[in-house]
């Protein structure tokens, strides 16, 4: 059983420059992504992602993470902001916060994250640096559903990127980022179209019912 997203309303969470948010905005504008970006929320007041949202005429909300009694309280506030806008799919786009179960329970199989490595290799911080240090010959991007375990949820889309001999962290990150901008709209559209389910750790397609 794959959850449907009947309202097709996205909430995008950012902490920084928001280039992946931009790829989603562009995909909606071009019609490649049949969805509404209902709100963009950041925990960082001067995140450029908020500016991108405003320029696109989309509501931009800053919800700072400091001063809350607990991480659960912050997550409860986040859930309230998203639910107030009838968001049914949450897209993390460089959102540098780890959720408590409060957020994950509120949106089961309805939070997506994008990570610049081929998970399960190189979770966490600086995945491009980890890839170079390890000496892998390919890396890439993973879009996955968010569970309680960091960077470990069921994988929706992956794309492979070569690691070149003369790469440094910046050049590898740039090559991966170009693929991120294709992979994220593709993964969101795929989920919105339905006909998928989570089978163990796998996201698998469901064939249409036979007539
Ligand atoms: C991207 O590399 C994304 O994969 C990671 O954080 C970075 C965010 O970049 N989770 P941007 O803010 O979308 O430009």
Short mmCIF file of C-alpha atoms in Angstrom, two decimals, residues 6-203:
data_model
loop_
_atom_site.label_atom_id
_atom_site.label_comp_id
_atom_site.label_asym_id
_atom_site.label_seq_id
_atom_site.Cartn_x
_atom_site.Cartn_y
_atom_site.Cartn_z
CA UNK A 6 -4.15 13.65 -2.91
CA UNK A 7 -3.48 17.33 -2.31
CA UNK A 8 -0.06 17.24 -3.99
CA UNK A 9 1.02 19.98 -1.62
CA UNK A 10 4.73 20.11 -0.84
CA UNK A 11 6.47 21.70 2.10
CA UNK A 12 10.17 22.25 1.40
CA UNK A 13 12.59 22.63 4.32
CA UNK A 14 15.93 24.36 3.78
CA UNK A 15 18.83 25.64 5.86
CA UNK A 16 21.03 27.19 3.22
CA UNK A 17 21.43 28.18 -0.42
CA UNK A 18 18.44 26.16 -1.61
CA UNK A 19 19.58 25.06 -5.05
CA UNK A 20 17.56 21.87 -4.70
CA UNK A 21 14.54 23.94 -3.73
CA UNK A 22 15.17 25.89 -6.94
CA UNK A 23 15.17 22.68 -8.96
CA UNK A 24 11.75 21.84 -7.49
CA UNK A 25 10.44 25.35 -8.17
CA UNK A 26 11.70 25.16 -11.76
CA UNK A 27 10.21 21.71 -12.27
CA UNK A 28 6.80 22.90 -11.07
CA UNK A 29 6.99 25.92 -13.39
CA UNK A 30 7.96 23.83 -16.40
CA UNK A 31 5.24 21.26 -15.69
CA UNK A 32 7.67 18.39 -15.09
CA UNK A 33 6.44 18.27 -11.51
CA UNK A 34 2.71 18.32 -11.01
CA UNK A 35 2.57 19.75 -7.50
CA UNK A 36 2.11 22.90 -5.46
CA UNK A 37 4.88 24.15 -3.23
CA UNK A 38 2.69 25.33 -0.36
CA UNK A 39 5.42 26.66 1.92
CA UNK A 40 9.19 26.85 2.34
CA UNK A 41 10.41 26.70 5.93
CA UNK A 42 13.92 27.33 7.23
CA UNK A 43 15.49 27.12 10.66
CA UNK A 44 17.99 29.80 9.51
CA UNK A 45 16.66 33.35 9.11
CA UNK A 46 19.06 34.39 6.33
CA UNK A 47 18.99 31.14 4.36
CA UNK A 48 19.05 32.04 0.68
CA UNK A 49 16.42 29.37 0.12
CA UNK A 50 13.86 31.64 1.83
CA UNK A 51 14.73 34.39 -0.63
CA UNK A 52 14.26 32.00 -3.56
CA UNK A 53 10.80 31.15 -2.20
CA UNK A 54 9.80 34.81 -1.87
CA UNK A 55 10.99 35.55 -5.39
CA UNK A 56 8.83 32.70 -6.65
CA UNK A 57 5.84 34.09 -4.76
CA UNK A 58 5.78 31.24 -2.28
CA UNK A 59 5.25 31.69 1.42
CA UNK A 60 8.60 31.66 3.25
CA UNK A 61 8.61 30.91 6.97
CA UNK A 62 11.53 31.09 9.38
CA UNK A 63 11.18 28.77 12.34
CA UNK A 64 14.37 29.15 14.38
CA UNK A 65 15.50 26.09 16.29
CA UNK A 66 16.93 27.92 19.32
CA UNK A 67 15.09 28.48 22.57
CA UNK A 68 12.70 25.52 22.42
CA UNK A 69 12.45 23.46 25.63
CA UNK A 70 13.25 20.29 23.68
CA UNK A 71 13.88 19.03 20.14
CA UNK A 72 10.44 17.43 20.27
CA UNK A 73 8.87 20.84 20.90
CA UNK A 74 10.62 22.24 17.84
CA UNK A 75 9.39 19.33 15.75
CA UNK A 76 5.84 19.80 17.05
CA UNK A 77 5.95 23.43 15.92
CA UNK A 78 7.26 22.35 12.52
CA UNK A 79 4.48 19.78 12.15
CA UNK A 80 1.93 22.46 13.04
CA UNK A 81 3.29 24.86 10.38
CA UNK A 82 3.16 22.14 7.73
CA UNK A 83 -0.27 20.86 8.70
CA UNK A 84 -1.66 24.40 8.79
CA UNK A 85 -0.87 24.57 5.06
CA UNK A 86 -2.26 21.12 4.31
CA UNK A 87 1.14 19.82 3.23
CA UNK A 88 1.03 16.15 2.38
CA UNK A 89 4.64 15.57 1.27
CA UNK A 90 7.66 17.14 2.97
CA UNK A 91 10.89 17.61 0.97
CA UNK A 92 14.11 18.18 2.86
CA UNK A 93 16.47 20.21 0.72
CA UNK A 94 19.62 20.82 2.72
CA UNK A 95 17.73 21.03 6.02
CA UNK A 96 20.43 20.62 8.65
CA UNK A 97 18.33 19.25 11.49
CA UNK A 98 17.82 15.68 12.64
CA UNK A 99 14.19 14.92 13.38
CA UNK A 100 12.76 13.34 16.48
CA UNK A 101 10.07 10.67 16.04
CA UNK A 102 7.49 13.46 16.49
CA UNK A 103 8.09 14.66 12.94
CA UNK A 104 8.56 11.22 11.41
CA UNK A 105 5.30 9.90 12.97
CA UNK A 106 3.36 12.92 11.72
CA UNK A 107 4.41 12.24 8.10
CA UNK A 108 4.92 8.48 7.75
CA UNK A 109 6.54 7.65 4.39
CA UNK A 110 5.85 11.26 3.46
CA UNK A 111 9.20 12.94 4.09
CA UNK A 112 11.88 12.85 1.40
CA UNK A 113 15.55 13.70 1.80
CA UNK A 114 18.30 14.18 -0.76
CA UNK A 115 21.83 13.13 0.11
CA UNK A 116 24.94 13.57 -2.06
CA UNK A 117 26.29 10.02 -1.97
CA UNK A 118 25.18 6.55 -2.94
CA UNK A 119 23.68 5.50 0.38
CA UNK A 120 24.32 3.45 2.44
CA UNK A 121 27.85 4.67 1.69
CA UNK A 122 28.86 7.90 3.36
CA UNK A 123 25.88 8.99 5.45
CA UNK A 124 26.08 12.09 7.63
CA UNK A 125 28.25 15.13 7.09
CA UNK A 126 30.67 15.79 4.19
CA UNK A 127 29.74 12.77 2.08
CA UNK A 128 31.76 14.05 -0.90
CA UNK A 129 34.87 14.33 1.29
CA UNK A 130 34.18 10.86 2.66
CA UNK A 131 33.97 9.50 -0.91
CA UNK A 132 37.33 11.03 -1.87
CA UNK A 133 38.99 9.86 1.33
CA UNK A 134 37.71 6.34 0.78
CA UNK A 135 38.86 6.32 -2.83
CA UNK A 136 35.64 5.14 -4.45
CA UNK A 137 35.46 5.44 -8.26
CA UNK A 138 31.79 6.32 -8.36
CA UNK A 139 29.57 8.26 -6.03
CA UNK A 140 26.27 9.97 -6.68
CA UNK A 141 23.01 11.07 -5.18
CA UNK A 142 20.28 9.33 -3.22
CA UNK A 143 16.70 10.48 -2.67
CA UNK A 144 15.15 8.48 0.14
CA UNK A 145 12.21 8.37 2.52
CA UNK A 146 13.00 9.62 6.00
CA UNK A 147 12.77 7.24 8.94
CA UNK A 148 14.06 7.52 12.49
CA UNK A 149 17.51 6.35 11.35
CA UNK A 150 19.70 9.05 9.81
CA UNK A 151 20.15 8.76 6.03
CA UNK A 152 18.90 5.19 6.13
CA UNK A 153 15.29 5.18 4.87
CA UNK A 154 13.96 3.37 1.79
CA UNK A 155 15.58 4.61 -1.42
CA UNK A 156 13.39 6.19 -4.11
CA UNK A 157 15.93 7.30 -6.73
CA UNK A 158 19.71 7.06 -7.12
CA UNK A 159 22.01 8.47 -9.77
CA UNK A 160 25.65 7.59 -10.27
CA UNK A 161 28.45 10.12 -10.77
CA UNK A 162 32.07 9.23 -11.62
CA UNK A 163 34.87 10.27 -9.28
CA UNK A 164 37.75 11.60 -11.39
CA UNK A 165 41.45 11.44 -10.52
CA UNK A 166 41.80 15.18 -10.27
CA UNK A 167 38.62 15.76 -8.27
CA UNK A 168 38.64 17.73 -5.08
CA UNK A 169 35.68 18.08 -2.75
CA UNK A 170 34.31 21.09 -4.61
CA UNK A 171 34.52 19.60 -8.11
CA UNK A 172 32.95 16.32 -7.00
CA UNK A 173 30.22 18.15 -5.09
CA UNK A 174 29.45 20.23 -8.19
CA UNK A 175 29.15 17.17 -10.44
CA UNK A 176 26.89 15.46 -7.91
CA UNK A 177 24.80 18.61 -7.45
CA UNK A 178 23.98 18.71 -11.17
CA UNK A 179 22.52 15.20 -10.82
CA UNK A 180 20.71 16.17 -7.59
CA UNK A 181 18.81 18.80 -9.52
CA UNK A 182 17.51 16.14 -11.91
CA UNK A 183 16.95 13.43 -9.33
CA UNK A 184 14.89 15.38 -6.80
CA UNK A 185 12.03 16.50 -9.06
CA UNK A 186 12.01 13.02 -10.61
CA UNK A 187 11.70 11.34 -7.20
CA UNK A 188 8.95 13.69 -6.02
CA UNK A 189 6.96 13.20 -9.21
CA UNK A 190 7.35 9.45 -8.91
CA UNK A 191 5.94 9.44 -5.39
CA UNK A 192 3.09 11.75 -6.31
CA UNK A 193 2.05 9.51 -9.16
CA UNK A 194 1.42 6.71 -6.66
CA UNK A 195 1.49 3.02 -7.66
CA UNK A 196 4.38 2.31 -5.29
CA UNK A 197 4.75 0.72 -1.92
CA UNK A 198 7.42 0.14 0.65
CA UNK A 199 8.37 -3.53 0.83
CA UNK A 200 10.85 -4.01 3.66
CA UNK A 201 13.63 -1.59 2.82
CA UNK A 202 12.60 -1.30 -0.83
CA UNK A 203 10.41 1.17 -2.64
#
